[in-house]
Short mmCIF file of C-alpha atoms and ligand atoms in Angstrom, two decimals:
data_model
loop_
_atom_site.label_atom_id
_atom_site.label_comp_id
_atom_site.label_asym_id
_atom_site.label_seq_id
_atom_site.Cartn_x
_atom_site.Cartn_y
_atom_site.Cartn_z
CA MET A 21 35.94 122.07 41.03
CA ILE A 22 32.55 121.07 40.01
CA LEU A 23 33.06 117.87 38.04
CA HIS A 24 30.19 117.95 35.31
CA THR A 25 28.13 114.80 35.69
CA LYS A 26 28.24 111.89 38.33
CA LEU A 27 29.07 108.51 37.84
CA LEU A 28 29.23 104.48 38.30
CA LEU A 29 30.03 102.01 36.75
CA ILE A 30 28.85 98.31 37.94
CA ILE A 31 31.52 95.60 37.14
CA LEU A 32 29.62 92.21 36.60
CA ASP A 33 32.42 90.23 36.81
CA GLY A 34 32.72 86.93 33.35
CA VAL A 35 29.59 87.30 31.56
CA PRO A 36 29.59 86.83 28.36
CA TRP A 37 27.50 88.83 25.77
CA ARG A 38 25.48 86.37 25.42
CA ASN A 39 23.77 85.79 28.60
CA TRP A 40 23.96 89.48 29.03
CA ARG A 41 21.10 89.73 26.01
CA ARG A 42 19.63 86.48 26.74
CA LEU A 43 18.95 86.69 30.40
CA PHE A 44 18.87 90.14 32.03
CA GLY A 45 15.38 90.96 31.61
CA ASN A 46 15.58 94.47 33.52
CA LEU A 47 18.55 95.85 31.47
CA GLU A 48 17.28 95.01 28.25
CA GLY A 49 13.57 96.34 29.51
CA TRP A 50 15.02 99.74 30.02
CA VAL A 51 17.47 99.32 26.44
CA GLN A 52 13.53 98.56 24.74
CA SER A 53 11.67 101.51 26.58
CA GLY A 54 14.56 103.84 26.02
CA GLU A 55 16.48 104.36 28.60
CA ALA A 56 19.13 102.58 28.15
CA ARG A 57 22.17 101.63 25.42
CA VAL A 58 23.56 98.75 25.13
CA TRP A 59 26.72 97.96 22.59
CA LYS A 60 29.09 95.01 22.59
CA MET A 61 32.99 95.95 24.32
CA ARG A 62 35.79 93.59 23.98
CA ALA A 63 38.32 92.96 26.27
CA VAL A 64 41.73 93.21 26.41
CA LEU A 65 44.13 90.06 26.24
CA PRO A 66 44.58 88.04 28.63
CA SER A 67 41.33 88.44 28.98
CA THR A 68 41.87 87.96 32.87
CA SER A 69 40.52 89.23 35.75
CA ALA A 70 43.33 90.77 36.91
CA CYS A 71 45.12 92.29 33.97
CA CYS A 72 41.07 93.56 33.03
CA TYR A 73 40.69 95.25 36.00
CA ALA A 74 44.38 97.25 35.77
CA SER A 75 43.02 98.46 31.59
CA ILE A 76 39.57 98.94 32.85
CA HIS A 77 41.27 102.23 34.82
CA THR A 78 44.32 103.13 33.17
CA GLY A 79 42.67 102.24 29.52
CA VAL A 80 46.25 101.06 28.57
CA THR A 81 46.92 97.43 27.64
CA PRO A 82 48.09 95.04 30.28
CA GLN A 83 51.64 95.28 27.75
CA MET A 84 52.16 98.23 29.36
CA HIS A 85 50.42 98.21 33.04
CA GLY A 86 52.10 94.93 33.58
CA ILE A 87 49.52 93.01 35.47
CA LEU A 88 50.01 89.87 33.57
CA SER A 89 47.49 87.24 36.17
CA ASN A 90 45.29 87.47 38.90
CA GLU A 91 49.14 86.07 40.41
CA VAL A 92 51.62 89.07 40.33
CA ARG A 93 49.88 92.29 41.49
CA PHE A 94 51.37 95.83 42.37
CA ARG A 95 50.68 99.41 41.92
CA VAL A 96 50.55 100.06 38.63
CA SER A 97 51.83 103.02 37.75
CA GLN A 98 49.56 104.90 34.80
CA PRO A 99 47.51 107.29 36.15
CA ASP A 100 43.71 105.81 36.25
CA VAL A 101 40.52 106.60 36.86
CA PHE A 102 41.03 107.26 40.87
CA SER A 103 43.72 109.71 40.52
CA GLU A 104 42.40 111.98 37.63
CA VAL A 105 39.11 112.44 39.55
CA THR A 106 40.46 113.09 43.22
CA LYS A 107 43.85 114.97 40.80
CA ALA A 108 40.56 117.38 39.43
CA GLY A 109 38.87 118.07 43.08
CA GLY A 110 36.43 115.01 42.71
CA LYS A 111 35.38 112.13 45.52
CA THR A 112 35.79 108.63 44.72
CA GLY A 113 34.42 105.43 45.62
CA ALA A 114 35.10 101.93 45.36
CA VAL A 115 33.42 99.11 47.13
CA THR A 116 35.27 96.29 44.82
CA HIS A 117 37.98 93.44 45.08
CA SER A 118 41.29 94.23 47.27
CA TYR A 119 42.93 93.97 44.10
CA TRP A 120 41.62 97.07 42.90
CA SER A 121 42.54 98.56 46.04
CA GLU A 122 46.32 97.51 45.94
CA PHE A 123 46.51 98.27 41.93
CA PHE A 124 45.09 101.69 42.12
CA ASN A 125 46.03 102.30 46.11
CA ARG A 126 48.69 100.10 47.35
CA HIS A 127 49.71 97.15 47.40
CA PRO A 128 49.88 94.62 49.36
CA PHE A 129 46.54 94.84 50.77
CA ASP A 130 46.12 94.85 54.83
CA LEU A 131 43.21 93.36 55.97
CA VAL A 132 42.56 95.45 58.74
CA ASN A 133 43.62 98.81 57.84
CA ASP A 134 42.59 98.55 54.58
CA ILE A 135 39.37 96.79 54.35
CA GLU A 136 37.67 99.32 54.47
CA TYR A 137 39.06 103.07 54.80
CA ASP A 138 37.83 107.17 54.20
CA GLU A 139 41.02 109.03 52.83
CA PRO A 140 40.14 112.93 51.36
CA GLY A 141 43.37 113.16 50.11
CA GLY A 142 42.57 109.86 47.27
CA PRO A 143 43.07 108.85 44.87
CA ILE A 144 39.76 106.08 46.46
CA THR A 145 38.47 108.74 48.64
CA HIS A 146 35.74 105.83 50.40
CA GLY A 147 37.15 102.86 50.03
CA ARG A 148 34.96 99.02 50.85
CA PHE A 149 36.78 96.20 49.97
CA HIS A 150 36.30 92.61 50.81
CA THR A 151 38.81 90.04 49.75
CA MET A 152 37.24 86.30 48.67
CA THR A 153 39.97 84.88 51.31
CA GLY A 154 39.38 80.72 50.24
CA TYR A 155 38.05 81.24 47.43
CA GLY A 156 37.96 78.23 45.45
CA HIS A 157 35.80 75.50 43.20
CA ASP A 158 32.70 74.31 45.80
CA ASN A 159 32.95 77.14 48.17
CA GLN A 160 32.32 81.14 45.93
CA MET A 161 33.27 83.49 49.33
CA THR A 162 31.42 86.30 47.86
CA PRO A 163 29.50 88.48 49.56
CA SER A 164 25.69 88.99 48.78
CA ASP A 165 25.56 91.21 45.89
CA VAL A 166 22.47 93.19 47.32
CA ASP A 167 24.92 94.25 50.54
CA LEU A 168 27.22 95.52 47.71
CA PHE A 169 24.95 97.50 45.92
CA ALA A 170 23.55 98.89 49.00
CA THR A 171 26.73 100.06 50.23
CA LEU A 172 27.67 101.85 46.80
CA THR A 173 24.45 103.94 47.44
CA MET A 174 25.65 104.62 50.85
CA LEU A 175 28.83 106.14 49.35
CA ALA A 176 26.66 107.53 47.35
CA GLU A 177 24.25 109.08 49.48
CA ARG A 178 26.20 109.68 52.85
CA HIS A 179 29.42 110.55 51.27
CA GLY A 180 28.02 112.18 47.74
CA ILE A 181 31.10 110.23 45.83
CA ASP A 182 31.45 112.12 42.20
CA TYR A 183 32.51 108.49 40.64
CA GLY A 184 31.89 105.21 41.94
CA ILE A 185 32.42 101.79 41.44
CA LEU A 186 31.00 98.32 41.91
CA HIS A 187 32.73 95.39 41.36
CA THR A 188 31.57 91.37 42.33
CA CYS A 189 32.96 88.30 41.35
CA THR A 190 29.31 86.62 42.03
CA LEU A 191 28.60 85.71 38.60
CA ASP A 192 32.55 84.77 37.41
CA SER A 193 32.51 82.18 39.91
CA MET A 194 29.61 80.89 39.34
CA GLY A 195 30.74 80.24 35.81
CA HIS A 196 33.77 78.59 36.94
CA ARG A 197 31.67 76.30 39.11
CA PHE A 198 28.77 75.44 36.65
CA GLY A 199 29.69 76.57 33.17
CA HIS A 200 27.74 79.47 31.66
CA ASP A 201 24.89 77.50 29.87
CA CYS A 202 22.78 75.40 32.56
CA GLY A 203 19.92 76.07 35.07
CA GLU A 204 21.89 77.24 37.80
CA MET A 205 23.52 80.13 35.83
CA ASP A 206 20.06 81.15 34.47
CA HIS A 207 19.07 81.75 37.84
CA ALA A 208 21.72 83.32 39.07
CA LEU A 209 21.82 86.02 36.37
CA ALA A 210 18.03 86.19 36.82
CA VAL A 211 18.86 87.17 40.74
CA MET A 212 21.44 90.04 39.88
CA ASP A 213 19.71 91.18 37.28
CA ALA A 214 16.87 91.87 39.78
CA MET A 215 18.93 93.04 42.48
CA LEU A 216 20.79 95.13 40.19
CA ALA A 217 17.03 96.70 39.39
CA ALA A 218 16.21 97.44 42.56
CA PHE A 219 19.06 99.89 43.37
CA LEU A 220 19.28 101.31 39.47
CA PRO A 221 16.44 103.85 39.48
CA ARG A 222 17.83 105.62 43.19
CA TRP A 223 20.93 106.41 41.34
CA LEU A 224 19.40 108.09 38.46
CA ASP A 225 17.32 109.46 40.72
CA ASN A 226 20.59 111.20 42.08
CA GLY A 227 21.63 112.48 39.52
CA TYR A 228 24.80 109.55 38.11
CA GLU A 229 25.32 108.27 35.25
CA VAL A 230 25.41 104.32 35.14
CA MET A 231 27.25 101.86 33.04
CA VAL A 232 26.63 98.26 33.98
CA THR A 233 29.39 96.27 32.21
CA ALA A 234 31.47 92.59 32.67
CA ASP A 235 35.19 92.40 33.28
CA HIS A 236 35.20 89.67 30.18
CA GLY A 237 33.03 87.14 29.01
CA GLN A 238 33.28 83.29 30.31
CA THR A 239 32.68 80.04 28.13
CA ASP A 240 29.89 77.87 28.89
CA ARG A 241 32.49 75.14 29.80
CA GLY A 242 33.21 77.92 32.53
CA HIS A 243 36.55 79.81 31.28
CA HIS A 244 38.00 83.05 30.13
CA GLY A 245 41.68 84.42 30.01
CA GLY A 246 42.28 83.80 25.92
CA HIS A 247 41.68 84.96 22.74
CA ASP A 248 37.65 84.00 21.75
CA ASP A 249 34.83 86.23 21.64
CA GLU A 250 33.39 84.18 24.58
CA MET A 251 35.76 84.54 27.04
CA GLN A 252 36.46 88.75 25.54
CA ASP A 253 33.05 89.65 24.91
CA PHE A 254 30.73 91.23 26.89
CA ALA A 255 27.92 93.46 27.29
CA LEU A 256 28.04 97.61 28.28
CA TYR A 257 24.94 99.36 29.09
CA TYR A 258 25.03 103.33 29.81
CA PHE A 259 22.21 105.18 31.78
CA GLY A 260 22.70 108.99 31.25
CA LYS A 261 22.85 111.46 28.35
CA GLY A 262 26.48 111.49 26.51
CA LYS A 263 25.46 110.03 22.90
CA GLY A 264 27.50 107.14 21.70
CA PRO A 265 28.21 105.12 18.24
CA ALA A 266 25.93 103.43 16.33
CA ALA A 267 24.44 100.17 18.09
CA ASP A 268 27.02 97.42 15.74
CA THR A 269 29.87 99.43 17.12
CA LEU A 270 31.91 97.04 18.85
CA LEU A 271 33.74 98.91 21.72
CA ASP A 272 37.34 98.41 22.67
CA GLN A 273 37.83 98.14 26.60
CA LEU A 274 40.57 100.83 26.23
CA GLN A 275 37.75 103.40 25.96
CA LEU A 276 35.96 102.67 29.21
CA ALA A 277 38.92 104.75 31.43
CA PRO A 278 38.76 108.19 28.62
CA THR A 279 34.80 108.25 28.51
CA VAL A 280 34.47 107.86 32.46
CA LEU A 281 36.68 111.10 32.75
CA ALA A 282 35.52 113.02 29.68
CA ARG A 283 31.69 112.01 30.82
CA LEU A 284 32.67 113.86 34.37
CA GLY A 285 34.50 116.65 32.87
CA VAL A 286 37.87 115.52 33.92
CA PRO A 287 40.92 115.68 32.11
CA VAL A 288 41.82 112.44 30.21
CA PRO A 289 46.05 112.16 30.65
CA PRO A 290 48.03 111.50 27.34
CA THR A 291 48.49 108.06 28.48
CA MET A 292 44.74 107.40 27.65
CA LYS A 293 44.98 107.18 24.27
CA ALA A 294 41.90 105.44 23.16
CA LYS A 295 39.08 107.12 22.24
CA PRO A 296 36.16 108.24 24.29
CA PHE A 297 32.93 106.39 22.57
CA LEU A 298 30.27 109.17 24.78
CA SER A 299 30.31 112.54 23.67
ZN1 ZN B 1 36.77 88.78 35.92
#
């Protein structure tokens, strides 16, 4: 089956709405020049990373998929973006934290066998993971983002993936350490924006639509998980031909999975009840 298009989803963990719009000069420049659109999206509750990852890919609430904290993890039972793209004959790629492999392929994560795999049957056709084992306040244990962007580009160009996701915790870790209103964070966001900008035109040239977004926001004190605009709200930037809603529309995170499938031309499973925001 030939899919309608190809798409890359870039998840920058833990960036609040305000800092997307103030400090991502490249992304904002593409919005200003008309090459991208941006909307505000609101995370599920709890606005905790693992819960959000599972909702981003299944389109169902944490209360339904059951991932209710970062500590309790298992292979989720609902259909998700990887499973549906693979079922439709597409190839998927993941360059993410190992939780994504646990939720959508197999749990627990086997350090040696799961750190990298190529499995034609899917659901994740080409997986490249990192665990951040030993992560703490002073030691982020994140890979360099340029390495992650390069790895996703390699999967796109060498393996021809139809759908790829990249997820990085660098900015979430910076936020937990320094908060979101400080010089350290200004600099970290500018570095991320510049690293991303070096790869994004190449992805578009390769025929991909691209979405850049977060899993949740974060407060100036460096917290998230609760019911608060700073914790829940973030930006979603979209590069592609799909038609979207008015600029002031507040998107629901549960719309992301069915929107990705709809853009790819993959049937949306009945469990994903939210309406796609692109047509
Ligand atoms: Zn997170």
